[in-house]
PDB file of C-alpha atoms in Angstrom:
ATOM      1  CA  UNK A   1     116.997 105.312 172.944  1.00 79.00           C
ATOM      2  CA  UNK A   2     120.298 105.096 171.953  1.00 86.00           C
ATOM      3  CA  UNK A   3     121.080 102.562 175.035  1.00 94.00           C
ATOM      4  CA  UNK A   4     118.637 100.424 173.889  1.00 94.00           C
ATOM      5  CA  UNK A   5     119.755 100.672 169.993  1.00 94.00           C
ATOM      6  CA  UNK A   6     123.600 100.019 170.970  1.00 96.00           C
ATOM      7  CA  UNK A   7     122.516  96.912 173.074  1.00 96.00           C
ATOM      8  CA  UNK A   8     120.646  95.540 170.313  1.00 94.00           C
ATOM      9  CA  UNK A   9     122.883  95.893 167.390  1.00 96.00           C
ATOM     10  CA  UNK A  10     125.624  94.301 170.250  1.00 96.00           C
ATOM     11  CA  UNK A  11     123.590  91.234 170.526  1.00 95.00           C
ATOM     12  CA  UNK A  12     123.288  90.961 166.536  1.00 93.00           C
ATOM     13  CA  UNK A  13     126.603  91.315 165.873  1.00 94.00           C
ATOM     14  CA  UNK A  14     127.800  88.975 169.021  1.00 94.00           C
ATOM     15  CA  UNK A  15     125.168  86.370 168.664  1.00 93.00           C
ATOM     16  CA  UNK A  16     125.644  82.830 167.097  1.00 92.00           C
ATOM     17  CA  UNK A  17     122.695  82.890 165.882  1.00 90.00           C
ATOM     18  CA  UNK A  18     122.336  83.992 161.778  1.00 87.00           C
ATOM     19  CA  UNK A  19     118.839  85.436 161.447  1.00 90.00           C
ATOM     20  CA  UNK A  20     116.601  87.605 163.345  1.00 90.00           C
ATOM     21  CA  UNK A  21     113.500  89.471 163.261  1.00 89.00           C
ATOM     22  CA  UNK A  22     113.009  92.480 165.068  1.00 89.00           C
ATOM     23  CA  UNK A  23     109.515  93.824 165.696  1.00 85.00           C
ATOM     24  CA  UNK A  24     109.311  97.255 167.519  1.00 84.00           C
ATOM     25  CA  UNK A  25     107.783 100.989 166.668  1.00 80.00           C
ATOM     26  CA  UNK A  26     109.151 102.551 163.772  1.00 79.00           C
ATOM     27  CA  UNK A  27     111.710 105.118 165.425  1.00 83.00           C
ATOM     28  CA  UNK A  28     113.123 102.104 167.299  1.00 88.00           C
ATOM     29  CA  UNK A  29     113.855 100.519 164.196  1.00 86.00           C
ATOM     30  CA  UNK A  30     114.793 103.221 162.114  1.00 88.00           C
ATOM     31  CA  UNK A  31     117.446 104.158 164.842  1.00 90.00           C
ATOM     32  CA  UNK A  32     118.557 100.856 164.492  1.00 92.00           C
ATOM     33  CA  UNK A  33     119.121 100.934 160.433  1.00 91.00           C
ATOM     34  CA  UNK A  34     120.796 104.344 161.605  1.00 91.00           C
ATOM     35  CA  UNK A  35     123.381 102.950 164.164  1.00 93.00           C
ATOM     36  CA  UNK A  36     124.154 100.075 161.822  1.00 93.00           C
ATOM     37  CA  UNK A  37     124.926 102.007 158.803  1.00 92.00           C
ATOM     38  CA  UNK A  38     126.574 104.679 160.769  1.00 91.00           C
ATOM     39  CA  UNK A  39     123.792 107.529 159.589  1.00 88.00           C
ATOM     40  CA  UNK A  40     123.779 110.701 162.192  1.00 84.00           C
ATOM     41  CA  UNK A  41     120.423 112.696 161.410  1.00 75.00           C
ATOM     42  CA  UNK A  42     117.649 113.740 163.890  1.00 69.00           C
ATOM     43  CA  UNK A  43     116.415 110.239 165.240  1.00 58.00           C
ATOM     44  CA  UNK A  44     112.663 111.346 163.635  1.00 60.00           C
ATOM     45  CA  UNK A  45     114.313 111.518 160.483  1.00 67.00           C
ATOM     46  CA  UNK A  46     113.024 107.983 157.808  1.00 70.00           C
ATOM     47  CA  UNK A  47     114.425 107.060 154.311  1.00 75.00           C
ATOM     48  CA  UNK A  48     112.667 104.586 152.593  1.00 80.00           C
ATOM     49  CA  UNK A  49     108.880 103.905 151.197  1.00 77.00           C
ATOM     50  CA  UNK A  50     106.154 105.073 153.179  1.00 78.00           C
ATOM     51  CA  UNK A  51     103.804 105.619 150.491  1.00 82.00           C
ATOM     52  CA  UNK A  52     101.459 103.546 153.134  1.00 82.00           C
ATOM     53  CA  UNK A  53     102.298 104.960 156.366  1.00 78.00           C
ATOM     54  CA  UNK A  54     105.767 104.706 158.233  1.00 75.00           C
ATOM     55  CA  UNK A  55     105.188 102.523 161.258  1.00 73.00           C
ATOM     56  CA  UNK A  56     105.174  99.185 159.700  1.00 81.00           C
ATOM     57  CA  UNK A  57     107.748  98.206 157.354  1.00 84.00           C
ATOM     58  CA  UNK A  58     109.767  95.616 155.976  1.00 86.00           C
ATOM     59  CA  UNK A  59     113.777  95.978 155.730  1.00 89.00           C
ATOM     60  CA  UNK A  60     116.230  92.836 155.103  1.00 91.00           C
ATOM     61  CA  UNK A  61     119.952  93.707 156.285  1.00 93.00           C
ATOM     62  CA  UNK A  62     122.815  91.467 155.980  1.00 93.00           C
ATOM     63  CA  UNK A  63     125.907  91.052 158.670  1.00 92.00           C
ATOM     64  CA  UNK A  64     128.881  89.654 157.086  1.00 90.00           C
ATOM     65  CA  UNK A  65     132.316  89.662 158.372  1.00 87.00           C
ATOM     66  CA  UNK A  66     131.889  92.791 160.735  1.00 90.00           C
ATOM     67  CA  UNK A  67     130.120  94.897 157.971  1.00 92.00           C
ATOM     68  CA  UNK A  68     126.379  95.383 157.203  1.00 94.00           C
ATOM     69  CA  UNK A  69     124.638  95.479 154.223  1.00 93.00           C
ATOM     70  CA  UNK A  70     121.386  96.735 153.346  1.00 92.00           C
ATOM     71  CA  UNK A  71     119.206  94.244 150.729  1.00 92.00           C
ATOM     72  CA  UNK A  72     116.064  95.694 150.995  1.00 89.00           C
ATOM     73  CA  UNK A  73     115.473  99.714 152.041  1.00 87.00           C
ATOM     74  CA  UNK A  74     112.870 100.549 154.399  1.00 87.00           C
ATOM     75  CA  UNK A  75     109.074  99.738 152.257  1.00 86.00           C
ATOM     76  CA  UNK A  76     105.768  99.867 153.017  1.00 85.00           C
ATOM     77  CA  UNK A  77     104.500  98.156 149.791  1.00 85.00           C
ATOM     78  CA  UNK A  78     103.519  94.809 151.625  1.00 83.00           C
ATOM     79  CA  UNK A  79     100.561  96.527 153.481  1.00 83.00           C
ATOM     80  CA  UNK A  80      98.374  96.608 149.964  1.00 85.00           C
ATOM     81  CA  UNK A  81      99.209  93.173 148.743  1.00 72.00           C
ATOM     82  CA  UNK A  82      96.210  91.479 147.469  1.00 75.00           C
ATOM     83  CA  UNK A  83      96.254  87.754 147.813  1.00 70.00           C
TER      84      UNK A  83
END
């Protein structure tokens, strides 16, 4: 897991591209948030909202100049939206 999570987050920060979306199982991304901001807990740990479940959320981060920045915590508000 941590292979995978380090290759990632390598890509992000090395890429010329300046926005992504990553879709994967919650651990995967949550491990992700984790390695970016540098967070060393049990990789089944979450922080966020998941007052609707915890395997389909929404987070916004920000890479700027080598440093990351988190906009939007981990929420699983989206999944009772009524349009």
């Amino acid at each position: 897991l941590h292979k995978r999570v380090k290759k990632i987050v390598d890509f992000i920060e090395n890429s010329k591209f300046k926005k992504f979306i990553i879709i994967t199982h919650g651990i995967m991304i949550m491990n992700i948030l984790k390695y970016m901001f540098n967070i060393n807990c049990h990789p089944h740990v979450y922080f966020g909202n998941y007052k609707y479940g915890n395997n389909c959320w929404l987070s916004y981060v920000q890479y700027n100049r080598g440093k990351y920045k988190l906009i939007t915590p981990p929420d699983t508000e989206h999944l009772v939206l009524k349009l």
